[in-house]
Amino acid sequence: MKYFNYCNSIFYVIYGLFGAFAPLSLAGVLGWELTHLGQHEMRAYCLFISAVGTIMFFGTQKINNQKIVLKSIVFITFSFLVGRILGLVLDGPGPTLTYLEIIFETALITLGLVLLKQKKK
């Protein structure tokens, strides 16, 4: 469980920093076109994501009971998943990347829930 928590927290930190320092590159990967203001917003959102990852990382280090960090990861990932599904419902079909992200997030949530269930035994 601790390894899962560390991997996820490091992912969020790196992803967030990438978007904060290279917003146009991340936007290109995501299929977005950013205006000047969009770059500022991308940096802000990405630093928020990085901050969440940092909190999860230090929480993983400090907390003996990893369940709270794992539940946080599952909840945050679920929030991304719901946002993508909401986009599909309200905006129509998305690019291939959206579906790959949905699959990835569903797999991470499932693995997290399996780890939570195993920890209860």
Short mmCIF file of N, CA and C in Angstrom, two decimals:
data_model
loop_
_atom_site.label_atom_id
_atom_site.label_comp_id
_atom_site.label_asym_id
_atom_site.label_seq_id
_atom_site.Cartn_x
_atom_site.Cartn_y
_atom_site.Cartn_z
N MET A 1 0.83 -1.18 0.00
CA MET A 1 0.00 0.00 0.00
C MET A 1 0.88 1.26 0.00
N LYS A 2 1.94 1.22 0.79
CA LYS A 2 2.83 2.38 0.87
C LYS A 2 3.50 2.65 -0.49
N TYR A 3 3.90 1.59 -1.18
CA TYR A 3 4.52 1.74 -2.50
C TYR A 3 3.54 2.38 -3.48
N PHE A 4 2.29 1.92 -3.47
CA PHE A 4 1.24 2.49 -4.31
C PHE A 4 1.07 3.98 -4.01
N ASN A 5 1.05 4.33 -2.73
CA ASN A 5 0.89 5.72 -2.33
C ASN A 5 2.06 6.58 -2.80
N TYR A 6 3.29 6.07 -2.63
CA TYR A 6 4.46 6.81 -3.09
C TYR A 6 4.44 7.01 -4.60
N CYS A 7 4.14 5.96 -5.34
CA CYS A 7 4.12 6.06 -6.81
C CYS A 7 3.10 7.09 -7.27
N ASN A 8 1.92 7.07 -6.70
CA ASN A 8 0.89 8.03 -7.08
C ASN A 8 1.28 9.46 -6.70
N SER A 9 1.82 9.63 -5.51
CA SER A 9 2.19 10.98 -5.08
C SER A 9 3.30 11.54 -5.97
N ILE A 10 4.27 10.72 -6.32
CA ILE A 10 5.36 11.17 -7.19
C ILE A 10 4.82 11.50 -8.58
N PHE A 11 3.87 10.70 -9.08
CA PHE A 11 3.25 10.99 -10.37
C PHE A 11 2.59 12.37 -10.35
N TYR A 12 1.81 12.66 -9.31
CA TYR A 12 1.12 13.95 -9.22
C TYR A 12 2.12 15.11 -9.13
N VAL A 13 3.20 14.93 -8.38
CA VAL A 13 4.22 15.98 -8.27
C VAL A 13 4.86 16.24 -9.63
N ILE A 14 5.30 15.19 -10.31
CA ILE A 14 5.98 15.34 -11.60
C ILE A 14 5.03 15.90 -12.66
N TYR A 15 3.82 15.36 -12.73
CA TYR A 15 2.83 15.84 -13.70
C TYR A 15 2.56 17.32 -13.46
N GLY A 16 2.35 17.68 -12.21
CA GLY A 16 2.07 19.06 -11.87
C GLY A 16 3.21 20.00 -12.21
N LEU A 17 4.43 19.60 -11.89
CA LEU A 17 5.59 20.43 -12.20
C LEU A 17 5.80 20.56 -13.70
N PHE A 18 5.57 19.48 -14.42
CA PHE A 18 5.68 19.53 -15.88
C PHE A 18 4.72 20.57 -16.45
N GLY A 19 3.48 20.53 -16.01
CA GLY A 19 2.49 21.49 -16.49
C GLY A 19 2.77 22.91 -16.03
N ALA A 20 3.35 23.06 -14.85
CA ALA A 20 3.65 24.39 -14.34
C ALA A 20 4.80 25.05 -15.09
N PHE A 21 5.81 24.26 -15.44
CA PHE A 21 6.98 24.82 -16.10
C PHE A 21 6.97 24.67 -17.61
N ALA A 22 6.11 23.83 -18.14
CA ALA A 22 6.00 23.65 -19.59
C ALA A 22 4.52 23.54 -19.98
N PRO A 23 3.74 24.59 -19.69
CA PRO A 23 2.30 24.49 -19.93
C PRO A 23 1.95 24.24 -21.40
N LEU A 24 2.71 24.82 -22.31
CA LEU A 24 2.41 24.62 -23.73
C LEU A 24 2.69 23.18 -24.15
N SER A 25 3.74 22.58 -23.58
CA SER A 25 4.05 21.18 -23.89
C SER A 25 2.95 20.26 -23.37
N LEU A 26 2.54 20.47 -22.12
CA LEU A 26 1.46 19.64 -21.56
C LEU A 26 0.17 19.86 -22.34
N ALA A 27 -0.12 21.10 -22.67
CA ALA A 27 -1.32 21.38 -23.45
C ALA A 27 -1.29 20.66 -24.78
N GLY A 28 -0.12 20.61 -25.41
CA GLY A 28 0.01 19.91 -26.68
C GLY A 28 -0.26 18.43 -26.54
N VAL A 29 0.24 17.83 -25.48
CA VAL A 29 -0.01 16.41 -25.21
C VAL A 29 -1.50 16.16 -25.01
N LEU A 30 -2.15 17.09 -24.34
CA LEU A 30 -3.58 16.95 -24.03
C LEU A 30 -4.49 17.39 -25.17
N GLY A 31 -3.88 17.97 -26.22
CA GLY A 31 -4.68 18.42 -27.35
C GLY A 31 -5.34 19.77 -27.13
N TRP A 32 -4.78 20.57 -26.25
CA TRP A 32 -5.34 21.88 -25.94
C TRP A 32 -4.54 22.97 -26.65
N GLU A 33 -5.19 24.09 -26.89
CA GLU A 33 -4.53 25.30 -27.35
C GLU A 33 -4.70 26.33 -26.25
N LEU A 34 -3.59 26.87 -25.77
CA LEU A 34 -3.65 27.82 -24.67
C LEU A 34 -3.42 29.24 -25.15
N THR A 35 -4.19 30.15 -24.61
CA THR A 35 -3.94 31.57 -24.79
C THR A 35 -2.93 31.98 -23.72
N HIS A 36 -2.57 33.23 -23.72
CA HIS A 36 -1.64 33.72 -22.69
C HIS A 36 -2.25 33.51 -21.30
N LEU A 37 -3.53 33.87 -21.14
CA LEU A 37 -4.20 33.66 -19.86
C LEU A 37 -4.31 32.17 -19.55
N GLY A 38 -4.55 31.36 -20.57
CA GLY A 38 -4.63 29.91 -20.38
C GLY A 38 -3.35 29.32 -19.80
N GLN A 39 -2.22 29.90 -20.20
CA GLN A 39 -0.95 29.43 -19.65
C GLN A 39 -0.87 29.70 -18.15
N HIS A 40 -1.36 30.88 -17.75
CA HIS A 40 -1.36 31.21 -16.32
C HIS A 40 -2.25 30.26 -15.54
N GLU A 41 -3.42 29.98 -16.10
CA GLU A 41 -4.35 29.06 -15.45
C GLU A 41 -3.76 27.64 -15.38
N MET A 42 -3.14 27.21 -16.48
CA MET A 42 -2.52 25.87 -16.51
C MET A 42 -1.44 25.77 -15.44
N ARG A 43 -0.62 26.80 -15.31
CA ARG A 43 0.43 26.78 -14.28
C ARG A 43 -0.20 26.69 -12.87
N ALA A 44 -1.27 27.46 -12.64
CA ALA A 44 -1.90 27.45 -11.32
C ALA A 44 -2.50 26.09 -11.01
N TYR A 45 -3.25 25.52 -11.95
CA TYR A 45 -3.86 24.22 -11.72
C TYR A 45 -2.81 23.13 -11.54
N CYS A 46 -1.76 23.22 -12.34
CA CYS A 46 -0.72 22.19 -12.25
C CYS A 46 0.06 22.29 -10.95
N LEU A 47 0.31 23.50 -10.47
CA LEU A 47 0.98 23.61 -9.17
C LEU A 47 0.07 23.12 -8.05
N PHE A 48 -1.22 23.29 -8.20
CA PHE A 48 -2.17 22.71 -7.24
C PHE A 48 -2.03 21.18 -7.23
N ILE A 49 -2.00 20.60 -8.42
CA ILE A 49 -1.85 19.14 -8.53
C ILE A 49 -0.53 18.70 -7.91
N SER A 50 0.52 19.44 -8.15
CA SER A 50 1.82 19.13 -7.57
C SER A 50 1.79 19.26 -6.04
N ALA A 51 1.09 20.26 -5.53
CA ALA A 51 0.97 20.44 -4.09
C ALA A 51 0.22 19.27 -3.45
N VAL A 52 -0.84 18.81 -4.11
CA VAL A 52 -1.58 17.65 -3.62
C VAL A 52 -0.64 16.43 -3.58
N GLY A 53 0.14 16.25 -4.63
CA GLY A 53 1.10 15.14 -4.66
C GLY A 53 2.12 15.24 -3.54
N THR A 54 2.57 16.46 -3.26
CA THR A 54 3.55 16.67 -2.18
C THR A 54 2.93 16.32 -0.82
N ILE A 55 1.69 16.75 -0.61
CA ILE A 55 1.00 16.42 0.64
C ILE A 55 0.86 14.89 0.78
N MET A 56 0.49 14.23 -0.32
CA MET A 56 0.35 12.77 -0.29
C MET A 56 1.70 12.10 0.00
N PHE A 57 2.77 12.63 -0.59
CA PHE A 57 4.11 12.05 -0.39
C PHE A 57 4.51 12.14 1.08
N PHE A 58 4.39 13.34 1.66
CA PHE A 58 4.77 13.49 3.07
C PHE A 58 3.81 12.76 3.99
N GLY A 59 2.55 12.69 3.61
CA GLY A 59 1.60 11.89 4.38
C GLY A 59 1.99 10.43 4.38
N THR A 60 2.45 9.95 3.25
CA THR A 60 2.89 8.55 3.15
C THR A 60 4.09 8.31 4.05
N GLN A 61 4.99 9.29 4.13
CA GLN A 61 6.17 9.15 4.99
C GLN A 61 5.82 9.19 6.47
N LYS A 62 4.89 10.05 6.85
CA LYS A 62 4.63 10.33 8.27
C LYS A 62 3.56 9.45 8.91
N ILE A 63 2.63 8.98 8.11
CA ILE A 63 1.47 8.28 8.67
C ILE A 63 1.75 6.77 8.75
N ASN A 64 1.49 6.20 9.91
CA ASN A 64 1.64 4.75 10.06
C ASN A 64 0.52 4.01 9.35
N ASN A 65 -0.69 4.55 9.41
CA ASN A 65 -1.84 3.95 8.76
C ASN A 65 -1.99 4.58 7.37
N GLN A 66 -1.65 3.83 6.35
CA GLN A 66 -1.62 4.34 4.98
C GLN A 66 -3.01 4.46 4.35
N LYS A 67 -4.03 3.97 5.07
CA LYS A 67 -5.38 3.96 4.49
C LYS A 67 -5.88 5.35 4.15
N ILE A 68 -5.59 6.34 4.97
CA ILE A 68 -6.10 7.69 4.70
C ILE A 68 -5.48 8.27 3.44
N VAL A 69 -4.19 8.02 3.23
CA VAL A 69 -3.54 8.50 2.01
C VAL A 69 -4.12 7.76 0.80
N LEU A 70 -4.27 6.46 0.93
CA LEU A 70 -4.82 5.66 -0.16
C LEU A 70 -6.25 6.09 -0.50
N LYS A 71 -7.05 6.32 0.51
CA LYS A 71 -8.42 6.79 0.26
C LYS A 71 -8.40 8.15 -0.43
N SER A 72 -7.46 9.00 -0.07
CA SER A 72 -7.34 10.31 -0.72
C SER A 72 -6.97 10.15 -2.19
N ILE A 73 -6.05 9.26 -2.48
CA ILE A 73 -5.64 9.01 -3.87
C ILE A 73 -6.83 8.49 -4.67
N VAL A 74 -7.56 7.55 -4.10
CA VAL A 74 -8.73 6.99 -4.80
C VAL A 74 -9.75 8.10 -5.05
N PHE A 75 -9.99 8.95 -4.06
CA PHE A 75 -10.97 10.03 -4.21
C PHE A 75 -10.54 11.04 -5.26
N ILE A 76 -9.29 11.45 -5.24
CA ILE A 76 -8.78 12.43 -6.21
C ILE A 76 -8.84 11.85 -7.63
N THR A 77 -8.40 10.61 -7.77
CA THR A 77 -8.43 9.97 -9.09
C THR A 77 -9.87 9.80 -9.56
N PHE A 78 -10.76 9.46 -8.64
CA PHE A 78 -12.18 9.34 -8.98
C PHE A 78 -12.74 10.69 -9.45
N SER A 79 -12.29 11.78 -8.85
CA SER A 79 -12.73 13.12 -9.26
C SER A 79 -12.32 13.40 -10.70
N PHE A 80 -11.09 13.04 -11.07
CA PHE A 80 -10.66 13.19 -12.45
C PHE A 80 -11.53 12.34 -13.38
N LEU A 81 -11.78 11.12 -12.98
CA LEU A 81 -12.59 10.20 -13.79
C LEU A 81 -14.00 10.76 -14.00
N VAL A 82 -14.63 11.22 -12.94
CA VAL A 82 -15.99 11.77 -13.05
C VAL A 82 -16.00 13.01 -13.95
N GLY A 83 -14.97 13.83 -13.84
CA GLY A 83 -14.87 15.00 -14.71
C GLY A 83 -14.79 14.62 -16.18
N ARG A 84 -14.03 13.59 -16.49
CA ARG A 84 -13.92 13.14 -17.88
C ARG A 84 -15.25 12.57 -18.38
N ILE A 85 -15.89 11.77 -17.55
CA ILE A 85 -17.19 11.19 -17.94
C ILE A 85 -18.22 12.30 -18.11
N LEU A 86 -18.22 13.27 -17.22
CA LEU A 86 -19.12 14.42 -17.35
C LEU A 86 -18.88 15.14 -18.67
N GLY A 87 -17.61 15.29 -19.03
CA GLY A 87 -17.27 15.91 -20.31
C GLY A 87 -17.83 15.13 -21.49
N LEU A 88 -17.73 13.80 -21.42
CA LEU A 88 -18.27 12.98 -22.50
C LEU A 88 -19.79 13.12 -22.59
N VAL A 89 -20.44 13.16 -21.44
CA VAL A 89 -21.91 13.27 -21.42
C VAL A 89 -22.36 14.64 -21.92
N LEU A 90 -21.72 15.70 -21.45
CA LEU A 90 -22.17 17.05 -21.79
C LEU A 90 -21.61 17.57 -23.11
N ASP A 91 -20.40 17.13 -23.47
CA ASP A 91 -19.73 17.68 -24.65
C ASP A 91 -19.66 16.72 -25.83
N GLY A 92 -20.02 15.47 -25.61
CA GLY A 92 -19.94 14.49 -26.69
C GLY A 92 -18.61 13.76 -26.69
N PRO A 93 -18.39 12.95 -27.70
CA PRO A 93 -17.18 12.12 -27.76
C PRO A 93 -15.91 12.97 -27.66
N GLY A 94 -14.93 12.38 -27.00
CA GLY A 94 -13.66 13.08 -26.83
C GLY A 94 -12.56 12.43 -27.64
N PRO A 95 -11.35 12.97 -27.55
CA PRO A 95 -10.22 12.38 -28.25
C PRO A 95 -9.83 11.05 -27.62
N THR A 96 -9.04 10.29 -28.33
CA THR A 96 -8.59 8.97 -27.85
C THR A 96 -7.96 9.07 -26.47
N LEU A 97 -7.20 10.14 -26.23
CA LEU A 97 -6.52 10.30 -24.94
C LEU A 97 -7.52 10.28 -23.79
N THR A 98 -8.69 10.86 -23.97
CA THR A 98 -9.69 10.86 -22.90
C THR A 98 -10.06 9.44 -22.50
N TYR A 99 -10.26 8.59 -23.47
CA TYR A 99 -10.65 7.21 -23.17
C TYR A 99 -9.50 6.43 -22.52
N LEU A 100 -8.28 6.72 -22.95
CA LEU A 100 -7.12 6.07 -22.33
C LEU A 100 -6.97 6.52 -20.88
N GLU A 101 -7.22 7.79 -20.62
CA GLU A 101 -7.15 8.31 -19.25
C GLU A 101 -8.25 7.67 -18.39
N ILE A 102 -9.42 7.50 -18.95
CA ILE A 102 -10.52 6.85 -18.22
C ILE A 102 -10.13 5.42 -17.85
N ILE A 103 -9.54 4.70 -18.78
CA ILE A 103 -9.10 3.33 -18.51
C ILE A 103 -8.03 3.32 -17.42
N PHE A 104 -7.05 4.22 -17.54
CA PHE A 104 -5.96 4.31 -16.57
C PHE A 104 -6.49 4.64 -15.18
N GLU A 105 -7.38 5.64 -15.11
CA GLU A 105 -7.93 6.04 -13.82
C GLU A 105 -8.80 4.95 -13.21
N THR A 106 -9.56 4.26 -14.03
CA THR A 106 -10.38 3.15 -13.54
C THR A 106 -9.49 2.05 -12.97
N ALA A 107 -8.39 1.76 -13.65
CA ALA A 107 -7.45 0.74 -13.17
C ALA A 107 -6.82 1.16 -11.84
N LEU A 108 -6.41 2.43 -11.73
CA LEU A 108 -5.81 2.91 -10.48
C LEU A 108 -6.81 2.87 -9.33
N ILE A 109 -8.03 3.28 -9.60
CA ILE A 109 -9.07 3.25 -8.56
C ILE A 109 -9.33 1.81 -8.12
N THR A 110 -9.43 0.92 -9.08
CA THR A 110 -9.68 -0.50 -8.78
C THR A 110 -8.54 -1.07 -7.95
N LEU A 111 -7.30 -0.80 -8.36
CA LEU A 111 -6.15 -1.29 -7.58
C LEU A 111 -6.15 -0.71 -6.18
N GLY A 112 -6.46 0.57 -6.07
CA GLY A 112 -6.52 1.18 -4.74
C GLY A 112 -7.58 0.55 -3.86
N LEU A 113 -8.74 0.27 -4.43
CA LEU A 113 -9.82 -0.36 -3.65
C LEU A 113 -9.46 -1.79 -3.25
N VAL A 114 -8.77 -2.50 -4.15
CA VAL A 114 -8.31 -3.86 -3.83
C VAL A 114 -7.31 -3.80 -2.67
N LEU A 115 -6.40 -2.85 -2.71
CA LEU A 115 -5.42 -2.69 -1.62
C LEU A 115 -6.11 -2.33 -0.31
N LEU A 116 -7.12 -1.50 -0.37
CA LEU A 116 -7.88 -1.16 0.84
C LEU A 116 -8.58 -2.38 1.41
N LYS A 117 -9.16 -3.18 0.53
CA LYS A 117 -9.87 -4.38 0.98
C LYS A 117 -8.90 -5.39 1.59
N GLN A 118 -7.74 -5.56 0.97
CA GLN A 118 -6.74 -6.50 1.50
C GLN A 118 -6.24 -6.05 2.86
N LYS A 119 -6.12 -4.75 3.06
CA LYS A 119 -5.63 -4.23 4.33
C LYS A 119 -6.60 -4.51 5.47
N LYS A 120 -7.89 -4.66 5.16
CA LYS A 120 -8.90 -4.92 6.19
C LYS A 120 -8.78 -6.34 6.75
N LYS A 121 -8.18 -7.24 5.97
CA LYS A 121 -8.09 -8.65 6.40
C LYS A 121 -7.12 -8.83 7.54
#
